[in-house]
Amino acid sequence: MKKVKIALLGLGTVGSGVKSILEEKKEQLSQKLYEKTGEEKCIEISRILVRNTEKDYGADKSLLTSDYEDIINDPEIKIVVELIGGQEPATKYMKQAIDAGKHVVTANKMAIAMSGGSIEDQAKKSGAAFMYEASVAGTIPVIRVIQDSLVANDIRKISGIINGTTNYILSKMANEGQSFEDALKKAQELGFAEADPTSDVEGFDAMYKIAILSKLAFGIMPEPDQISRTGITGVSVADIEKAKANGSTVKFIAQAHREGDSVNVSVSPVEISTKHPLANVDGAMNAVYIDCDNAGEIMLQGAGAGSRPTASAVVSDIFAIAEKL
Ligand SMILES: NC(=O)c1ccc[n+]([C@@H]2O[C@H](COP(=O)([O-])OP(=O)(O)OC[C@H]3O[C@@H](n4cnc5c(N)ncnc54)[C@H](OP(=O)(O)O)[C@@H]3O)[C@@H](O)[C@H]2O)c1
């Protein structure tokens, strides 16, 4: 049986989900690889980068390393799966992996958006795969849909609820009349919001994701300062009640549409009609709505975050690369 050896960078929420799924579904994945390629192959984690190899991660200690060189210099490792998050050293690590002839999978929207497409460009030049399905809307396969399923279309507009924390908060405010502060506290208690919620409630997280979708749909990766961004901290229960009286609801919408040679990209709370499909996406759910010329209107909905939903998308990328190796 041929082994497709991979390295995980980071063993946090998503990294541990990827490890669990790869272990639990090892035979199923091998079977599916066989069905697709006619070859007997299995996906094997051969190294895991962590900061502290003494910490108990529930993983075989012999797999752990805190030295990235161990991964970069191992020619047997074909796929590097970056799940440490943040801009650096994640961006540097992904670029080093591509330079070393490895394929890269990531869930890191911040690193992709802040690098302005340069990681993908480098991968294209070197012939490496660079896959990032989990970086936008977690488990929802929106990137594959745009890249593959909609190739026969011109996309007119993409809009979506692509941050679960803010959708949870706005849903609590709308359904239970809770204040922003109380809804945020509840979201933090339930693990839907970080202790420092700035990236979510001020719209940075959604901004990175819509920048990635804009590049895929329109070929233009907007710089963060080209994206109009307003968070939800200024939304009050009174605003939501006013919207209700108008037959609308307030949702935190990221949208991108073409305007001549450029794209108009924004992230902001928006009053939308309760008849719009996005209006009924409640709680921590995500949804992406795509309007295109031939296929018409499509909406994809699912979990935008969480260990296993996100890991499911990461594993699908690892599998897609393993198919070709
Ligand atoms: N969580 C989600 O639901 C979700 C959804 C979609 C996308 N994502 C993306 O997935 C990525 C990972 O998120 P996460 O929630 O899994 O984060 P996390 O729980 O904070 O895990 C990150 C892991 O990376 C390790 N790490 C950080 N810097 C490192 C370094 N320099 N060297 C080695 N290890 C390092 C951390 O180690 P320590 O144990 O030492 O802290 C931790 O184990 C991020 O890009 C995030 O945006 C997450």
Short mmCIF file of C-alpha atoms and ligand atoms in Angstrom, two decimals:
data_model
loop_
_atom_site.label_atom_id
_atom_site.label_comp_id
_atom_site.label_asym_id
_atom_site.label_seq_id
_atom_site.Cartn_x
_atom_site.Cartn_y
_atom_site.Cartn_z
CA MET A 1 0.00 0.00 0.00
CA LYS A 2 1.40 3.38 -1.04
CA LYS A 3 1.57 5.91 1.82
CA VAL A 4 0.76 9.56 1.15
CA LYS A 5 2.67 11.18 4.00
CA ILE A 6 1.49 14.48 5.36
CA ALA A 7 2.56 16.89 8.10
CA LEU A 8 0.16 18.88 10.27
CA LEU A 9 1.24 22.31 11.47
CA GLY A 10 -0.71 22.95 14.67
CA LEU A 11 -2.81 20.61 16.75
CA GLY A 12 -5.49 22.96 18.05
CA THR A 13 -9.23 22.97 17.32
CA VAL A 14 -8.98 22.21 13.61
CA GLY A 15 -5.69 20.27 13.69
CA SER A 16 -7.03 17.80 16.24
CA GLY A 17 -10.24 17.44 14.20
CA VAL A 18 -8.20 16.62 11.09
CA LYS A 19 -6.15 14.08 13.02
CA SER A 20 -9.29 12.40 14.42
CA ILE A 21 -11.03 12.22 11.04
CA LEU A 22 -7.94 10.85 9.27
CA GLU A 23 -7.59 8.18 11.96
CA GLU A 24 -11.27 7.24 12.19
CA LYS A 25 -11.87 7.23 8.44
CA LYS A 26 -8.52 5.82 7.36
CA GLU A 27 -9.99 2.73 5.69
CA GLN A 28 -12.89 4.59 4.12
CA LEU A 29 -10.53 7.18 2.65
CA SER A 30 -8.23 4.45 1.29
CA GLN A 31 -11.22 2.69 -0.23
CA LYS A 32 -12.37 5.91 -1.90
CA LEU A 33 -8.84 6.58 -3.16
CA TYR A 34 -8.81 3.10 -4.64
CA GLU A 35 -12.21 3.63 -6.30
CA LYS A 36 -11.04 6.90 -7.83
CA THR A 37 -7.49 5.99 -8.83
CA GLY A 38 -7.34 2.19 -8.95
CA GLU A 39 -4.30 2.43 -6.66
CA GLU A 40 -3.98 1.18 -3.09
CA LYS A 41 -3.05 4.27 -1.09
CA CYS A 42 -3.46 5.54 2.42
CA ILE A 43 -3.05 8.98 3.97
CA GLU A 44 -0.65 8.98 6.91
CA ILE A 45 0.27 11.77 9.32
CA SER A 46 4.03 11.46 9.65
CA ARG A 47 4.89 14.68 11.54
CA ILE A 48 3.04 17.28 13.63
CA LEU A 49 4.51 20.71 14.34
CA VAL A 50 3.68 22.02 17.82
CA ARG A 51 5.23 24.69 19.99
CA ASN A 52 5.86 22.49 23.00
CA THR A 53 6.62 18.82 22.39
CA GLU A 54 6.31 18.11 26.13
CA LYS A 55 2.62 19.10 26.20
CA ASP A 56 0.09 16.27 26.09
CA TYR A 57 -1.78 16.65 22.79
CA GLY A 58 -3.19 13.12 22.90
CA ALA A 59 -0.93 12.29 19.97
CA ASP A 60 1.94 9.83 19.59
CA LYS A 61 4.92 11.79 20.96
CA SER A 62 7.24 10.46 18.28
CA LEU A 63 5.21 12.41 15.68
CA LEU A 64 5.67 15.75 17.44
CA THR A 65 8.36 18.25 16.56
CA SER A 66 8.86 21.92 17.34
CA ASP A 67 11.43 22.29 14.54
CA TYR A 68 9.89 23.07 11.15
CA GLU A 69 13.13 21.99 9.43
CA ASP A 70 12.24 18.39 10.35
CA ILE A 71 9.22 18.71 8.07
CA ILE A 72 10.72 20.82 5.29
CA ASN A 73 13.76 18.55 5.00
CA ASP A 74 11.79 15.30 4.95
CA PRO A 75 11.38 14.36 1.26
CA GLU A 76 8.79 11.70 2.18
CA ILE A 77 6.32 14.37 3.33
CA LYS A 78 4.32 15.42 0.28
CA ILE A 79 1.58 17.58 1.84
CA VAL A 80 1.93 20.26 4.50
CA VAL A 81 -1.35 21.10 6.26
CA GLU A 82 -1.09 24.53 7.87
CA LEU A 83 -3.44 24.91 10.85
CA ILE A 84 -1.56 27.22 13.19
CA GLY A 85 -3.47 30.34 12.07
CA GLY A 86 -2.41 34.00 11.99
CA GLN A 87 -0.33 35.74 9.34
CA GLU A 88 3.15 34.73 10.50
CA PRO A 89 4.90 32.36 10.70
CA ALA A 90 2.06 30.59 8.80
CA THR A 91 2.67 32.45 5.51
CA LYS A 92 6.43 31.87 5.69
CA TYR A 93 5.92 28.18 6.47
CA MET A 94 3.54 27.70 3.53
CA LYS A 95 5.93 29.43 1.13
CA GLN A 96 8.86 27.36 2.44
CA ALA A 97 6.84 24.18 1.94
CA ILE A 98 6.07 25.12 -1.68
CA ASP A 99 9.76 25.95 -2.25
CA ALA A 100 10.61 22.51 -0.89
CA GLY A 101 8.33 20.90 -3.53
CA LYS A 102 5.44 20.11 -1.20
CA HIS A 103 1.72 20.66 -1.68
CA VAL A 104 -0.08 22.88 0.83
CA VAL A 105 -3.52 22.77 2.44
CA THR A 106 -4.65 25.52 4.79
CA ALA A 107 -7.71 26.89 6.60
CA ASN A 108 -6.02 30.24 7.18
CA LYS A 109 -8.12 33.02 5.59
CA MET A 110 -6.01 35.73 7.20
CA ALA A 111 -2.74 34.49 5.70
CA ILE A 112 -4.33 34.01 2.25
CA ALA A 113 -6.02 37.43 2.17
CA MET A 114 -3.09 39.35 3.67
CA SER A 115 -0.62 37.76 1.26
CA GLY A 116 -2.68 39.18 -1.64
CA GLY A 117 -2.71 35.91 -3.55
CA SER A 118 1.09 35.53 -3.49
CA ILE A 119 1.05 32.05 -1.89
CA GLU A 120 -1.23 30.74 -4.63
CA ASP A 121 0.85 32.45 -7.34
CA GLN A 122 4.00 30.82 -5.98
CA ALA A 123 2.31 27.43 -5.90
CA LYS A 124 1.09 27.82 -9.50
CA LYS A 125 4.62 28.67 -10.69
CA SER A 126 6.12 25.66 -8.96
CA GLY A 127 3.34 23.22 -9.90
CA ALA A 128 2.35 22.61 -6.28
CA ALA A 129 -1.26 22.34 -5.19
CA PHE A 130 -2.49 25.05 -2.83
CA MET A 131 -5.93 24.25 -1.42
CA TYR A 132 -7.95 26.18 1.11
CA GLU A 133 -11.58 25.00 1.11
CA ALA A 134 -11.87 25.39 4.91
CA SER A 135 -10.74 29.02 4.89
CA VAL A 136 -14.18 30.35 3.87
CA ALA A 137 -17.46 29.24 5.45
CA GLY A 138 -15.94 26.19 7.19
CA THR A 139 -17.53 23.03 5.98
CA ILE A 140 -19.45 24.58 3.04
CA PRO A 141 -17.75 23.57 -0.24
CA VAL A 142 -18.07 27.07 -1.72
CA ILE A 143 -14.56 27.23 -3.14
CA ARG A 144 -14.97 24.03 -5.16
CA VAL A 145 -18.38 25.19 -6.35
CA ILE A 146 -16.91 28.44 -7.69
CA GLN A 147 -13.73 26.83 -9.09
CA ASP A 148 -15.34 23.75 -10.63
CA SER A 149 -19.12 23.62 -10.70
CA LEU A 150 -19.67 27.17 -11.96
CA VAL A 151 -16.96 27.33 -14.65
CA ALA A 152 -19.63 27.84 -17.31
CA ASN A 153 -20.86 31.00 -15.61
CA ASP A 154 -20.08 34.65 -15.10
CA ILE A 155 -20.71 35.35 -11.47
CA ARG A 156 -22.65 38.58 -10.98
CA LYS A 157 -22.62 38.73 -7.22
CA ILE A 158 -21.64 36.79 -4.15
CA SER A 159 -23.13 37.64 -0.80
CA GLY A 160 -23.07 35.69 2.37
CA ILE A 161 -23.24 35.24 6.08
CA ILE A 162 -19.69 34.03 6.54
CA ASN A 163 -19.06 34.70 10.20
CA GLY A 164 -20.93 32.43 12.60
CA THR A 165 -20.17 34.45 15.74
CA THR A 166 -21.85 37.60 14.46
CA ASN A 167 -24.79 35.66 13.03
CA TYR A 168 -25.27 34.00 16.42
CA ILE A 169 -25.22 37.40 18.17
CA LEU A 170 -27.64 39.05 15.72
CA SER A 171 -29.97 36.02 15.90
CA LYS A 172 -30.04 36.22 19.72
CA MET A 173 -30.76 39.95 19.53
CA ALA A 174 -33.56 39.42 16.98
CA ASN A 175 -35.17 36.30 18.46
CA GLU A 176 -34.79 37.01 22.19
CA GLY A 177 -34.38 40.78 22.36
CA GLN A 178 -30.96 40.41 24.01
CA SER A 179 -28.56 43.35 23.96
CA PHE A 180 -25.38 43.08 21.89
CA GLU A 181 -23.33 42.76 25.10
CA ASP A 182 -25.49 39.95 26.55
CA ALA A 183 -25.58 38.05 23.25
CA LEU A 184 -21.79 38.36 22.92
CA LYS A 185 -21.33 37.06 26.49
CA LYS A 186 -23.55 34.07 25.72
CA ALA A 187 -21.61 33.39 22.51
CA GLN A 188 -18.35 33.44 24.50
CA GLU A 189 -19.79 31.04 27.13
CA LEU A 190 -20.80 28.61 24.38
CA GLY A 191 -17.45 28.84 22.57
CA PHE A 192 -18.92 30.60 19.52
CA ALA A 193 -16.87 33.73 20.24
CA GLU A 194 -13.23 34.26 21.22
CA ALA A 195 -12.27 35.95 24.50
CA ASP A 196 -11.14 38.81 22.23
CA PRO A 197 -14.03 39.03 19.74
CA THR A 198 -12.61 41.98 17.73
CA SER A 199 -11.85 40.04 14.55
CA ASP A 200 -15.43 38.74 14.37
CA VAL A 201 -17.53 41.67 15.61
CA GLU A 202 -15.53 44.32 13.77
CA GLY A 203 -15.70 42.33 10.52
CA PHE A 204 -12.02 41.50 9.93
CA ASP A 205 -12.68 37.75 9.71
CA ALA A 206 -15.50 38.24 7.17
CA MET A 207 -13.32 40.73 5.27
CA TYR A 208 -10.54 38.15 4.76
CA LYS A 209 -13.09 35.58 3.57
CA ILE A 210 -14.87 37.87 1.11
CA ALA A 211 -11.47 38.93 -0.29
CA ILE A 212 -10.79 35.24 -1.06
CA LEU A 213 -14.22 34.77 -2.66
CA SER A 214 -13.72 37.93 -4.71
CA LYS A 215 -10.44 36.58 -6.10
CA LEU A 216 -12.10 33.30 -7.02
CA ALA A 217 -15.23 34.81 -8.54
CA PHE A 218 -13.83 37.93 -10.21
CA GLY A 219 -10.07 37.37 -10.37
CA ILE A 220 -9.43 40.38 -8.14
CA MET A 221 -8.10 40.09 -4.60
CA PRO A 222 -8.97 43.42 -2.98
CA GLU A 223 -6.56 44.91 -0.44
CA PRO A 224 -8.13 45.17 3.03
CA ASP A 225 -8.27 48.99 2.70
CA GLN A 226 -10.33 48.62 -0.49
CA ILE A 227 -13.04 46.75 1.41
CA SER A 228 -15.69 48.85 3.08
CA ARG A 229 -16.03 47.35 6.56
CA THR A 230 -18.50 48.09 9.36
CA GLY A 231 -18.81 45.74 12.31
CA ILE A 232 -21.93 44.91 14.32
CA THR A 233 -21.03 46.68 17.57
CA GLY A 234 -23.29 49.62 16.62
CA VAL A 235 -26.37 47.46 15.97
CA SER A 236 -29.04 47.86 18.66
CA VAL A 237 -32.19 45.89 19.46
CA ALA A 238 -34.10 49.04 18.41
CA ASP A 239 -32.48 48.84 14.91
CA ILE A 240 -33.58 45.21 14.65
CA GLU A 241 -37.12 46.03 15.81
CA LYS A 242 -37.30 48.84 13.24
CA ALA A 243 -36.21 46.42 10.51
CA LYS A 244 -38.86 43.91 11.65
CA ALA A 245 -41.54 46.57 11.29
CA ASN A 246 -40.41 47.00 7.65
CA GLY A 247 -40.62 43.24 6.93
CA SER A 248 -36.82 42.96 7.14
CA THR A 249 -34.15 41.56 9.37
CA VAL A 250 -30.60 42.71 10.13
CA LYS A 251 -27.87 40.35 8.93
CA PHE A 252 -24.10 40.79 8.79
CA ILE A 253 -23.49 40.49 5.09
CA ALA A 254 -20.22 40.21 3.18
CA GLN A 255 -20.71 40.88 -0.52
CA ALA A 256 -18.70 41.30 -3.69
CA HIS A 257 -19.89 42.28 -7.15
CA ARG A 258 -18.16 43.44 -10.29
CA GLU A 259 -18.21 47.12 -11.20
CA GLY A 260 -16.53 47.63 -14.56
CA ASP A 261 -12.89 46.57 -14.22
CA SER A 262 -12.98 46.52 -10.43
CA VAL A 263 -15.02 44.88 -7.70
CA ASN A 264 -17.16 46.45 -5.04
CA VAL A 265 -16.57 44.57 -1.81
CA SER A 266 -18.12 45.30 1.56
CA VAL A 267 -18.82 43.80 4.95
CA SER A 268 -21.58 45.40 7.01
CA PRO A 269 -24.85 44.90 8.88
CA VAL A 270 -27.61 45.11 6.27
CA GLU A 271 -31.40 45.19 6.46
CA ILE A 272 -32.63 42.42 4.18
CA SER A 273 -36.18 41.34 3.38
CA THR A 274 -37.36 38.36 5.44
CA LYS A 275 -38.19 36.76 2.06
CA HIS A 276 -34.50 36.65 1.06
CA PRO A 277 -32.95 33.15 1.59
CA LEU A 278 -30.18 34.63 3.74
CA ALA A 279 -32.73 36.10 6.17
CA ASN A 280 -33.56 32.68 7.60
CA VAL A 281 -29.99 31.56 8.26
CA ASP A 282 -30.00 31.54 12.05
CA GLY A 283 -27.56 31.02 14.92
CA ALA A 284 -23.93 30.16 14.16
CA MET A 285 -24.77 28.89 10.65
CA ASN A 286 -23.08 30.27 7.52
CA ALA A 287 -24.55 30.60 4.05
CA VAL A 288 -23.23 31.81 0.72
CA TYR A 289 -25.52 33.09 -2.01
CA ILE A 290 -24.20 33.21 -5.56
CA ASP A 291 -25.92 34.89 -8.49
CA CYS A 292 -24.58 33.89 -11.91
CA ASP A 293 -25.65 34.12 -15.55
CA ASN A 294 -26.32 30.50 -16.51
CA ALA A 295 -26.87 28.64 -13.27
CA GLY A 296 -28.96 31.47 -11.81
CA GLU A 297 -29.11 31.76 -8.05
CA ILE A 298 -27.54 29.22 -5.69
CA MET A 299 -27.42 29.15 -1.92
CA LEU A 300 -25.10 26.92 0.11
CA GLN A 301 -25.60 26.61 3.85
CA GLY A 302 -23.82 24.81 6.67
CA ALA A 303 -21.55 25.06 9.69
CA GLY A 304 -19.01 27.83 9.24
CA ALA A 305 -16.73 26.73 12.06
CA GLY A 306 -16.04 24.05 14.65
CA SER A 307 -13.45 21.33 14.88
CA ARG A 308 -15.05 18.60 12.79
CA PRO A 309 -16.98 20.67 10.23
CA THR A 310 -13.82 22.64 9.43
CA ALA A 311 -11.64 19.53 9.51
CA SER A 312 -14.06 17.85 7.08
CA ALA A 313 -13.21 20.52 4.49
CA VAL A 314 -9.48 20.26 5.23
CA VAL A 315 -9.55 16.48 4.77
CA SER A 316 -11.39 16.88 1.45
CA ASP A 317 -8.46 19.01 0.23
CA ILE A 318 -5.88 16.49 1.48
CA PHE A 319 -7.83 13.74 -0.27
CA ALA A 320 -8.00 15.69 -3.56
CA ILE A 321 -4.21 16.05 -3.57
CA ALA A 322 -3.65 12.42 -2.49
CA GLU A 323 -5.73 11.30 -5.46
CA LYS A 324 -3.12 12.77 -7.80
CA LEU A 325 0.00 11.52 -6.02
N1 LIG B 1 -11.68 26.94 14.75
C1 LIG B 1 -12.49 26.98 13.71
O1 LIG B 1 -13.67 26.63 13.80
C2 LIG B 1 -11.97 27.40 12.37
C3 LIG B 1 -12.87 27.47 11.28
C4 LIG B 1 -12.37 27.81 10.01
C5 LIG B 1 -11.04 28.12 9.87
N2 LIG B 1 -10.21 28.11 10.98
C6 LIG B 1 -8.80 28.43 10.77
O2 LIG B 1 -8.02 27.29 11.09
C7 LIG B 1 -6.76 27.70 11.60
C8 LIG B 1 -6.52 27.04 12.96
O3 LIG B 1 -7.54 27.48 13.84
P1 LIG B 1 -7.78 26.75 15.24
O4 LIG B 1 -9.11 27.23 15.70
O5 LIG B 1 -7.53 25.30 15.13
O6 LIG B 1 -6.66 27.44 16.13
P2 LIG B 1 -6.12 26.93 17.55
O7 LIG B 1 -7.13 26.10 18.22
O8 LIG B 1 -5.63 28.16 18.23
O9 LIG B 1 -4.91 26.00 17.16
C9 LIG B 1 -3.72 26.47 16.66
C10 LIG B 1 -2.63 25.48 16.99
O10 LIG B 1 -1.43 25.90 16.35
C11 LIG B 1 -0.39 25.88 17.29
N3 LIG B 1 0.60 26.93 16.95
C12 LIG B 1 0.41 28.25 16.90
N4 LIG B 1 1.52 28.87 16.49
C13 LIG B 1 2.44 27.91 16.29
C14 LIG B 1 3.79 27.88 15.85
N5 LIG B 1 4.43 29.01 15.58
N6 LIG B 1 4.41 26.70 15.76
C15 LIG B 1 3.78 25.55 16.05
N7 LIG B 1 2.49 25.48 16.45
C16 LIG B 1 1.84 26.65 16.57
C17 LIG B 1 -1.03 26.12 18.64
O11 LIG B 1 -0.17 25.57 19.59
P3 LIG B 1 -0.26 25.75 21.17
O12 LIG B 1 -0.94 24.49 21.59
O13 LIG B 1 1.13 25.87 21.60
O14 LIG B 1 -1.07 27.01 21.41
C18 LIG B 1 -2.33 25.37 18.47
O15 LIG B 1 -2.18 23.99 18.76
C19 LIG B 1 -6.79 29.22 11.63
O16 LIG B 1 -6.22 29.75 10.48
C20 LIG B 1 -8.29 29.53 11.66
O17 LIG B 1 -8.59 30.79 11.11
C21 LIG B 1 -10.65 27.75 12.19
#
